[in-house]
Tab-separated table of C-alpha atoms in Angstrom:
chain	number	residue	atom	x	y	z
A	267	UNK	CA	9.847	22.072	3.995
A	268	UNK	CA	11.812	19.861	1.610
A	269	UNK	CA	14.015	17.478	2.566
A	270	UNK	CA	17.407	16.621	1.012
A	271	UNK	CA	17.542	12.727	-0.330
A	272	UNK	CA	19.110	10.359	1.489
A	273	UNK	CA	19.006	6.461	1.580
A	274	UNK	CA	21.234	3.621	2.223
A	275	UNK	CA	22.185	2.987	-1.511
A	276	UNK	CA	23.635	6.490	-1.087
A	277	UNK	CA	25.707	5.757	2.253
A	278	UNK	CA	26.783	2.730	0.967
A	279	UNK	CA	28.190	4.523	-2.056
A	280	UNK	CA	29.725	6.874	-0.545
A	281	UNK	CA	31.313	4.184	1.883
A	282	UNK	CA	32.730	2.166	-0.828
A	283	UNK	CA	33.991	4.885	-3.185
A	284	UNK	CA	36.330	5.403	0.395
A	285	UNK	CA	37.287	1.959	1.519
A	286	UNK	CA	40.960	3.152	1.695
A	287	UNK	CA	40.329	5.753	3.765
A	288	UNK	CA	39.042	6.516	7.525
A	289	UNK	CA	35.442	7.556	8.717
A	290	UNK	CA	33.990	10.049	10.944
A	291	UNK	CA	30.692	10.703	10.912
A	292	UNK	CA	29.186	14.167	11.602
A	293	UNK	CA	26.246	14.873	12.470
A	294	UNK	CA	25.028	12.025	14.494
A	295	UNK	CA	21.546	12.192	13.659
A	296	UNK	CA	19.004	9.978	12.062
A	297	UNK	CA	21.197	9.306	9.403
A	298	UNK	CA	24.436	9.655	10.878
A	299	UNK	CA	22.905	6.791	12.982
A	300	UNK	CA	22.776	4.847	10.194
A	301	UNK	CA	25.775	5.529	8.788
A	302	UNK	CA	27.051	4.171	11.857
A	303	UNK	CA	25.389	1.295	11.421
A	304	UNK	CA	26.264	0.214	7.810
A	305	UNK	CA	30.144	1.005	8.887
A	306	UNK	CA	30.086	-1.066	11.710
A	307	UNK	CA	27.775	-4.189	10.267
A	308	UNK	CA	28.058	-4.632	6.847
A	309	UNK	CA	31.894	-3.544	6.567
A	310	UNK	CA	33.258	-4.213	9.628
A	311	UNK	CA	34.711	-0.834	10.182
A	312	UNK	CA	34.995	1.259	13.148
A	313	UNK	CA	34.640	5.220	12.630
A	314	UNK	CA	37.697	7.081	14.060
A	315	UNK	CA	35.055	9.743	14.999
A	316	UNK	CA	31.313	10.831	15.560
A	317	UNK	CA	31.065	14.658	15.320
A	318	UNK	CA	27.870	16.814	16.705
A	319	UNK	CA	28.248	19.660	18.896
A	320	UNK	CA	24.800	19.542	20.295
A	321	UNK	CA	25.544	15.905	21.624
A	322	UNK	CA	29.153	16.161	22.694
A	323	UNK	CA	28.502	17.403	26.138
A	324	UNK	CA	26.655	14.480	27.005
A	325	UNK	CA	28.270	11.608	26.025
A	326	UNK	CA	31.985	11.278	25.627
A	327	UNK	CA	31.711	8.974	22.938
A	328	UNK	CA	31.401	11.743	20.658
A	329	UNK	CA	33.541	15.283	20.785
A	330	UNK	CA	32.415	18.742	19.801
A	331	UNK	CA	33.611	19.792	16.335
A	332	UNK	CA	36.147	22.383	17.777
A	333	UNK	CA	38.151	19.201	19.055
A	334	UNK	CA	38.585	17.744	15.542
A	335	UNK	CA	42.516	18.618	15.898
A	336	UNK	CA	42.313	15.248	18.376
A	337	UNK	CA	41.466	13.091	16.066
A	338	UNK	CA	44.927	10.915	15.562
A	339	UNK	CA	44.563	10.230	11.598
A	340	UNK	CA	45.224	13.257	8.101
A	341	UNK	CA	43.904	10.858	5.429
A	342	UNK	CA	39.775	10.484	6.569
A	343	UNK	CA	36.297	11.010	5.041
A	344	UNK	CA	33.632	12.790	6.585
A	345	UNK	CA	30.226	10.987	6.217
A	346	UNK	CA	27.771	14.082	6.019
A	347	UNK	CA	24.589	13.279	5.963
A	348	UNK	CA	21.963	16.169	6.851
A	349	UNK	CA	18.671	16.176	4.851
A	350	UNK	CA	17.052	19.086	6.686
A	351	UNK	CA	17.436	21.859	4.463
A	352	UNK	CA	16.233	24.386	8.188
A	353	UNK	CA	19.989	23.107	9.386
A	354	UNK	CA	22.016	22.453	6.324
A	355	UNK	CA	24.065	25.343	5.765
A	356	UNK	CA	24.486	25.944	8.986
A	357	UNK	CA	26.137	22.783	9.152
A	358	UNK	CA	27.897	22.785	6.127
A	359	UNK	CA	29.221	26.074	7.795
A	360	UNK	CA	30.469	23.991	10.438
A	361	UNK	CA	32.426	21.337	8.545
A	362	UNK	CA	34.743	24.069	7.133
A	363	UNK	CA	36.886	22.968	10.159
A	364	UNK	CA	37.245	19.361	9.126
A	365	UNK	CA	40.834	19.208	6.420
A	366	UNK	CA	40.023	20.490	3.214
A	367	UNK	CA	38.896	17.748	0.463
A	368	UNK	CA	37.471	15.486	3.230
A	369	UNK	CA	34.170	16.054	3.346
A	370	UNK	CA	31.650	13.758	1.923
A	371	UNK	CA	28.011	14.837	0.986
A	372	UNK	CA	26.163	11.538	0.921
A	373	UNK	CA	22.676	13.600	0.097
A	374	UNK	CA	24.457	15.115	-3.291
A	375	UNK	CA	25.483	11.910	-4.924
A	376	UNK	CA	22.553	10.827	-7.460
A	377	UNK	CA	21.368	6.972	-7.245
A	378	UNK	CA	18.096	5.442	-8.668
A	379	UNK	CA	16.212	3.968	-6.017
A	380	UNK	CA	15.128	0.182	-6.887
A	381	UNK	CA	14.452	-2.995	-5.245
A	382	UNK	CA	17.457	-5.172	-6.360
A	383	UNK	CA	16.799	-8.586	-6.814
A	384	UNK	CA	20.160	-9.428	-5.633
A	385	UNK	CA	19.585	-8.218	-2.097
A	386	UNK	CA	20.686	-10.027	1.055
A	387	UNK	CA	18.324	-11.882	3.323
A	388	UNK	CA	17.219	-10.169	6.385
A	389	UNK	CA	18.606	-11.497	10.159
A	390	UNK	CA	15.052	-11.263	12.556
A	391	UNK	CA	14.962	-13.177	15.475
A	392	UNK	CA	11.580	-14.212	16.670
A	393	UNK	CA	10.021	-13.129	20.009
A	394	UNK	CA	8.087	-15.191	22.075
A	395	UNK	CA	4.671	-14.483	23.735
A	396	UNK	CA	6.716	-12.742	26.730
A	397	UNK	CA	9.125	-10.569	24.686
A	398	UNK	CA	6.259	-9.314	22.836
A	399	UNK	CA	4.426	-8.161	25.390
A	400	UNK	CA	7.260	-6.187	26.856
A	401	UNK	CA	8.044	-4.772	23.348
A	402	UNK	CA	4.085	-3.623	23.115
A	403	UNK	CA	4.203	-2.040	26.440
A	404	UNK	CA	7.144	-0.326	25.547
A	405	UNK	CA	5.086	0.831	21.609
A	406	UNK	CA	2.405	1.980	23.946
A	407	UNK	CA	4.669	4.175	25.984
A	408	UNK	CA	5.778	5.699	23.393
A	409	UNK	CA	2.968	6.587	21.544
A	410	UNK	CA	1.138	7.703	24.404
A	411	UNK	CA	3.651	10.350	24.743
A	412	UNK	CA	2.951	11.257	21.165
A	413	UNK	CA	-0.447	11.078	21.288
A	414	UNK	CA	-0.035	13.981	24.215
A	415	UNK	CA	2.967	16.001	23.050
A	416	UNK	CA	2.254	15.879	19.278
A	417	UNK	CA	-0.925	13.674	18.205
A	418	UNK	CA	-1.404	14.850	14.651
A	419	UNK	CA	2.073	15.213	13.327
A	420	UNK	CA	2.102	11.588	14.881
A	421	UNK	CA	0.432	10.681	12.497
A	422	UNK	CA	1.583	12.908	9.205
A	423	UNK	CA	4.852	14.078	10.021
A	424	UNK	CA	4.345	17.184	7.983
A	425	UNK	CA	5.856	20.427	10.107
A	426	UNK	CA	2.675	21.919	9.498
A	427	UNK	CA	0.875	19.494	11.554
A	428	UNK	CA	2.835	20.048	14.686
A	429	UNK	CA	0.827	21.985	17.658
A	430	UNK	CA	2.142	24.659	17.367
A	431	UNK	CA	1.317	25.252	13.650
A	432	UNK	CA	-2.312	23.752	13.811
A	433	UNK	CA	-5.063	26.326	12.710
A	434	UNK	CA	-7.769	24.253	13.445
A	435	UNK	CA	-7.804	20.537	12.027
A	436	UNK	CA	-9.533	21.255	8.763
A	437	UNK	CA	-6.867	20.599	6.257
A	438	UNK	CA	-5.652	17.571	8.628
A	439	UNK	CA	-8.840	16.135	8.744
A	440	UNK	CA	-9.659	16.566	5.020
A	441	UNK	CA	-6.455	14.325	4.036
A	442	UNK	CA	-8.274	11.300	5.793
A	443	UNK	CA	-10.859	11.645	2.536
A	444	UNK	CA	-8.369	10.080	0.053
A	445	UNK	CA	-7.610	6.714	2.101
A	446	UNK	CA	-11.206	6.144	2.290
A	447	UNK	CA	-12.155	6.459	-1.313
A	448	UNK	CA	-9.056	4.418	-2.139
A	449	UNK	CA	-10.794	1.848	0.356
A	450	UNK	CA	-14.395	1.596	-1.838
A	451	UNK	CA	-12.295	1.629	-5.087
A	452	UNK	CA	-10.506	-0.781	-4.162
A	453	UNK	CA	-13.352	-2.927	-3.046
A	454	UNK	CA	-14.912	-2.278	-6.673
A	455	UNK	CA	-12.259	-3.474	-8.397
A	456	UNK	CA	-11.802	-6.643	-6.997
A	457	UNK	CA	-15.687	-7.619	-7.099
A	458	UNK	CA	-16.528	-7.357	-3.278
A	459	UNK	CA	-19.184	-4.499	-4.116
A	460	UNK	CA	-20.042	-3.032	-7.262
A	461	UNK	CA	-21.240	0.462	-6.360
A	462	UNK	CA	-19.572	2.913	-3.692
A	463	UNK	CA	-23.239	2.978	-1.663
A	464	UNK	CA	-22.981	-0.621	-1.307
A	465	UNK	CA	-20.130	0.033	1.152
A	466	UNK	CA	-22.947	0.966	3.539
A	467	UNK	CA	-23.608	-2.862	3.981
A	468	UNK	CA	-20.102	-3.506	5.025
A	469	UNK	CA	-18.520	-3.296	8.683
A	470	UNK	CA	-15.024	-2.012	8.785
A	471	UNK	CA	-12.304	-2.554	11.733
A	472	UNK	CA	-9.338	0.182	11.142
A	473	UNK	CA	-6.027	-0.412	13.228
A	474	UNK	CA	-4.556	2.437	14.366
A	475	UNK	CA	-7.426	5.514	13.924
A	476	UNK	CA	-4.782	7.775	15.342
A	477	UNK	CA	-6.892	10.881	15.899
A	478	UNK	CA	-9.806	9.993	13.773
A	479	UNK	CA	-8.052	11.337	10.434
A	480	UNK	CA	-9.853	8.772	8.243
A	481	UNK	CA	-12.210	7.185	10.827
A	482	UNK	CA	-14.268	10.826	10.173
A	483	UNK	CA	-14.779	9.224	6.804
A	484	UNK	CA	-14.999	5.818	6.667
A	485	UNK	CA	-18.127	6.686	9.341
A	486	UNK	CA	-19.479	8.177	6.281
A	487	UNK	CA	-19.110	5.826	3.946
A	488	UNK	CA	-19.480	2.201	5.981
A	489	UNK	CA	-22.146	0.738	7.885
A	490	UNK	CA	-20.359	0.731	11.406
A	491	UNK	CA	-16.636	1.350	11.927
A	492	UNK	CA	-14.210	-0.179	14.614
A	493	UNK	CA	-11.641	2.101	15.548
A	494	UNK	CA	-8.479	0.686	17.293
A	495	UNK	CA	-5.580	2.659	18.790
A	496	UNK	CA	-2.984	2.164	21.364
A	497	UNK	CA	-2.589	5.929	22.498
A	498	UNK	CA	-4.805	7.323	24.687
A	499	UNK	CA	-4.434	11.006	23.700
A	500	UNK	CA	-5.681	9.705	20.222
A	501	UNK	CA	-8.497	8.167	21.255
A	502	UNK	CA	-9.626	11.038	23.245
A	503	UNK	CA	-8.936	13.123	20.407
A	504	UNK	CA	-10.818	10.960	18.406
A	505	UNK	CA	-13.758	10.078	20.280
A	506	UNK	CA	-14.541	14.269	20.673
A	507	UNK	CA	-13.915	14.557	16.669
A	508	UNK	CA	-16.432	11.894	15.995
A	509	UNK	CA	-19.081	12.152	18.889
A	510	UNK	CA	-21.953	12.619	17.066
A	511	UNK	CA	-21.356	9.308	14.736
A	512	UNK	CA	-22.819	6.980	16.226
A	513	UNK	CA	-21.846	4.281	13.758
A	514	UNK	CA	-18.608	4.481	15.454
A	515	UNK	CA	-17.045	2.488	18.375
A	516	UNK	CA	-13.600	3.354	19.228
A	517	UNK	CA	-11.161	0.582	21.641
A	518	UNK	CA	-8.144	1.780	23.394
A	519	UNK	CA	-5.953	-1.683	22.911
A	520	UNK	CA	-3.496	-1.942	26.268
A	521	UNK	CA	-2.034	-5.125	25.639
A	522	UNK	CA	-0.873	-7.076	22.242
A	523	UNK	CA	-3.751	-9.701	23.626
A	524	UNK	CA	-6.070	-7.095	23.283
A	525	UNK	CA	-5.730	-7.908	19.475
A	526	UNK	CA	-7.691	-11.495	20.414
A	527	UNK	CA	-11.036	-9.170	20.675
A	528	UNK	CA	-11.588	-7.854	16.650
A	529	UNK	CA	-14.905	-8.125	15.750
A	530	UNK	CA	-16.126	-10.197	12.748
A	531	UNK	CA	-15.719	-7.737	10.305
A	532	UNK	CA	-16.611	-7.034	6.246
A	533	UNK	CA	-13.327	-5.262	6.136
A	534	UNK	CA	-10.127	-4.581	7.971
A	535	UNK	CA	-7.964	-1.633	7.498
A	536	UNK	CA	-4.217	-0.431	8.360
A	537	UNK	CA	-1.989	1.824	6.568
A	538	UNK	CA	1.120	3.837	8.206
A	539	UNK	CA	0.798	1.765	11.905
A	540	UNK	CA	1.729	-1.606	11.249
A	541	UNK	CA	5.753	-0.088	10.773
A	542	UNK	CA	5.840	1.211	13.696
A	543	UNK	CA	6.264	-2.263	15.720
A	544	UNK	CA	8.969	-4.634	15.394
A	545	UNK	CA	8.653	-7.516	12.988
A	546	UNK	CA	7.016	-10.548	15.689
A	547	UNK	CA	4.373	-8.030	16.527
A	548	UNK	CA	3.607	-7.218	13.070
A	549	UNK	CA	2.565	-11.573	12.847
A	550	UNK	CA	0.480	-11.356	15.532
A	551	UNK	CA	-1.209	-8.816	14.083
A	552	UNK	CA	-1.907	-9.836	10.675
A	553	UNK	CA	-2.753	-13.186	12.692
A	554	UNK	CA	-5.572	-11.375	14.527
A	555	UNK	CA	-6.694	-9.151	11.476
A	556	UNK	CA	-7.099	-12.030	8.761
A	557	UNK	CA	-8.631	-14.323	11.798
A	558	UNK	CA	-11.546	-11.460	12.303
A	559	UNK	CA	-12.460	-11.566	8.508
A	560	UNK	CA	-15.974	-12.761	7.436
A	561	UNK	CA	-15.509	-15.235	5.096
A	562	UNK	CA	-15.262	-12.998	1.636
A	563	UNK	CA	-14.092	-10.546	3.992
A	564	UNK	CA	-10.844	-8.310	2.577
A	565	UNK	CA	-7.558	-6.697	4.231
A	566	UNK	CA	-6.390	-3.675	3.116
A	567	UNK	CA	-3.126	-2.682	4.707
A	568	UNK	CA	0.332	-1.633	4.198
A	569	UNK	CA	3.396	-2.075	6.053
A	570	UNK	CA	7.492	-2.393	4.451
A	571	UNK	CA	9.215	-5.248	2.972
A	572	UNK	CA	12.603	-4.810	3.056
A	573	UNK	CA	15.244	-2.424	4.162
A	574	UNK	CA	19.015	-3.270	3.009
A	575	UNK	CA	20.947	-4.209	6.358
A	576	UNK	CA	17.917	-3.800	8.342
A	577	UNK	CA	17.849	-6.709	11.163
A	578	UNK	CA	16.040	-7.663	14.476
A	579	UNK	CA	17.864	-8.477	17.691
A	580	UNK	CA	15.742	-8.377	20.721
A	581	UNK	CA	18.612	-7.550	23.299
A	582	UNK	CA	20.266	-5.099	20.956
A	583	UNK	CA	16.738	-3.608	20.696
A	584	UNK	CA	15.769	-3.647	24.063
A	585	UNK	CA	19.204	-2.002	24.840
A	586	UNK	CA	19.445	0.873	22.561
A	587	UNK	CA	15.273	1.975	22.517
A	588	UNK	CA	14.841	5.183	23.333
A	589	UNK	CA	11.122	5.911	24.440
A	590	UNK	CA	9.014	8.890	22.159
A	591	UNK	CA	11.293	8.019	19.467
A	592	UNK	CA	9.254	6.762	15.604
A	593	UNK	CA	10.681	3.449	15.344
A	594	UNK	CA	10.159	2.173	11.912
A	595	UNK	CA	10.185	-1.854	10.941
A	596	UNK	CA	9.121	-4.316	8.537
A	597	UNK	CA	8.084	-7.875	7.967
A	598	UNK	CA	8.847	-10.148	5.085
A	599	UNK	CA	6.609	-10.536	2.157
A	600	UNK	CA	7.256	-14.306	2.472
A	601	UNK	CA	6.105	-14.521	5.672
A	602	UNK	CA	3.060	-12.203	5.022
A	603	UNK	CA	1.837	-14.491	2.489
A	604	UNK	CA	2.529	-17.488	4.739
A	605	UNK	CA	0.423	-15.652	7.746
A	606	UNK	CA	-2.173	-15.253	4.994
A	607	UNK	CA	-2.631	-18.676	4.052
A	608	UNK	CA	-2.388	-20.042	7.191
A	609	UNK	CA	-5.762	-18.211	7.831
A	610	UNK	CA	-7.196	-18.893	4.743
A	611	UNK	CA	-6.912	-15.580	2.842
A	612	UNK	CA	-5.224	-15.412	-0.722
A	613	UNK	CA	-3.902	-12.247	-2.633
A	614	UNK	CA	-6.079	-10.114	-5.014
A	615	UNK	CA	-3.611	-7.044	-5.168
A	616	UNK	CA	0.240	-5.833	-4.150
A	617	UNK	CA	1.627	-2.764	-4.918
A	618	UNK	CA	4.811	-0.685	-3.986
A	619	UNK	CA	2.955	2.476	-2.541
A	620	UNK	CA	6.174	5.248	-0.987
A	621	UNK	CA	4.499	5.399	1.719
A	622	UNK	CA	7.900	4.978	3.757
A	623	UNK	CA	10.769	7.040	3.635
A	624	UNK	CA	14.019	6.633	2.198
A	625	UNK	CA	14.783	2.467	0.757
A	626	UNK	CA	11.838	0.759	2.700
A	627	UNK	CA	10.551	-1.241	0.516
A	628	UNK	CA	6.855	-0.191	1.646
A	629	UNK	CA	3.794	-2.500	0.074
A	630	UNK	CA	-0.390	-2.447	0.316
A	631	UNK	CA	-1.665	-5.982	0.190
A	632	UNK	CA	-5.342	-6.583	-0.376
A	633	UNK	CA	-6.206	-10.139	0.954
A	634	UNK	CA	-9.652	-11.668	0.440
A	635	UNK	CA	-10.998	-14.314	3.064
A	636	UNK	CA	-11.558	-16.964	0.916
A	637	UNK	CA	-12.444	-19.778	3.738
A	638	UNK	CA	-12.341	-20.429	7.796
């Protein structure tokens, strides 16, 4: 299903095309989250009103859309923000009540997305050894509920890889081929092999095997693989999928020190897991991962850059988390490169890959052990 665009560069121009005017926001999903967000942080405005009729009845901080009469302003904009073309009109039925001319379609206004050079830096507080440990236990909650209630959209959050739509894993398990070719290529262009075979000589350690989507191949293609995960529903998955490789050794990680316990490996790997935990956690595992490289050894991984507005409390995130929800993060290219050299690894490639959505700024980094 296609989804209808939307980003902050969007909110944020719909925001400031109607700074002389009042807010509500409706719906208060994902994005109506956000808007929330921006209004309240970067502009210092309160909303006069959040709007969503399947959330009204349980919390009175926002009212059903039938009570819109209550709200004690006539000059506001309505923030509407739905990119879910399965529940847009049915919405945009809905905010016929709202006074004519008010209502604001962030997803229809057209912006190019870019990484501006004149962005802001980024507020992330640092969490110690303790606060990290709570935060992973709390990661590892949440994906074990995924893992059981929905282990393969998980990890591609494609509708038709939700249980209910699974015919078999097939196609799923076919997408896993790409990564892993992208993996030897890679390897070929920057000198560490010179033929695809020679890959069978290497040892690979890939965090986050989910349900064994590209493990299935990188078992083909490398001499042993490490598979890492934190959910034990994936594991399982993943241990049945692969039982009869036995060039393949998978490790259910239960605590961030876990991490301590790579192997020496040729390679590491990690693309679409590293986002999903919050920016300290993300250090300590590059840490680990460039300290279990052979010398010559390479990273391959990917995780976001930048977000506008995006920051890191601990408190405020420890207050508002909400278990079996996808969190997404980042960490700093700075600070990346800094984690790098401190364990003596330098940079043969960067790219911008889109492998987030909306304005992360998402990044693969290819790091080459180039001394202990």
């Amino acid at each position: 299903m296609k989804q209808r665009h939307i980003n902050d560069k969007k909110i944020i121009a719909a925001i400031e095309n109607n700074l002389d005017k009042k807010f509500v926001i409706f719906p208060y999903g994902v994005h109506g989250k956000r808007i929330k967000h921006l209004l309240n942080m970067k502009y210092k405005i309160d909303e006069i009103a959040i709007v969503d009729n399947k959330l009204s009845d349980d919390c009175e901080d926002i009212i059903n859309i039938n009570e819109i009469q209550s709200i004690d302003a006539e000059d506001y904009v309505v923030l509407f923000a739905v990119s879910n073309l399965e529940v847009y009109e049915e919405l945009l039925e809905q905010s016929k009540c709202f006074h004519a001319n008010t209502v604001c379609d962030i997803a229809s206004i057209e912006l190019t997305d870019f990484f501006s050079m004149c962005s802001d830096r980024l507020h992330i507080e640092t969490c110690n050894s303790e606060q990290m440990e709570t935060i992973f236990k709390l990661t590892q909650k949440t994906w074990t509920q995924l893992g059981s209630s929905e282990p393969y959209w998980s990890v591609l959050t494609d509708k038709k890889y939700m249980q209910r739509n699974m015919n078999g894993g097939g196609e799923f398990y076919e997408t896993g081929q790409q990564p892993c070719k992208c993996i030897i290529k890679t390897l070929i262009r920057n000198n560490v092999i010179q033929l695809p075979e020679e890959a069978k000589d290497l040892e690979i350690t890939e965090i986050g095997c989910g349900t064994g989507r590209v493990t299935k191949h990188l078992a083909q293609a490398f001499k042993k693989v490490t598979a890492i995960d934190i959910s034990p529903g994936n594991i399982e998955i993943a241990s049945s999928v692969l039982q009869n490789e036995e060039n393949v050794s998978f490790c259910l990680y239960k605590r961030i020190e876990d991490y301590k316990n790579l192997p020496k490996t040729d390679v590491v790997y990690s693309i679409i897991v590293l986002q999903h935990n919050v920016p300290s956690v993300i250090e300590y595992m590059l840490n680990e991962m460039f300290g279990s490289l052979k010398v010559g050894g390479v990273a391959y991984f990917q995780v976001p850059t930048y977000k506008e507005i995006y920051e890191f409390k601990f408190e405020e995130y420890i207050k508002n988390l909400r278990i079996g929800n996808m969190e997404m993060h980042l960490l700093e290219q700075k600070r990346i490169y800094e984690i790098a050299y401190e364990n003596g690894c330098i940079p043969m490639e960067v790219w911008q890959d889109g492998l987030c959505a909306d304005d992360n700024f998402s990044c693969t980094f290819v790091m080459k052990k180039v001394r202990q």
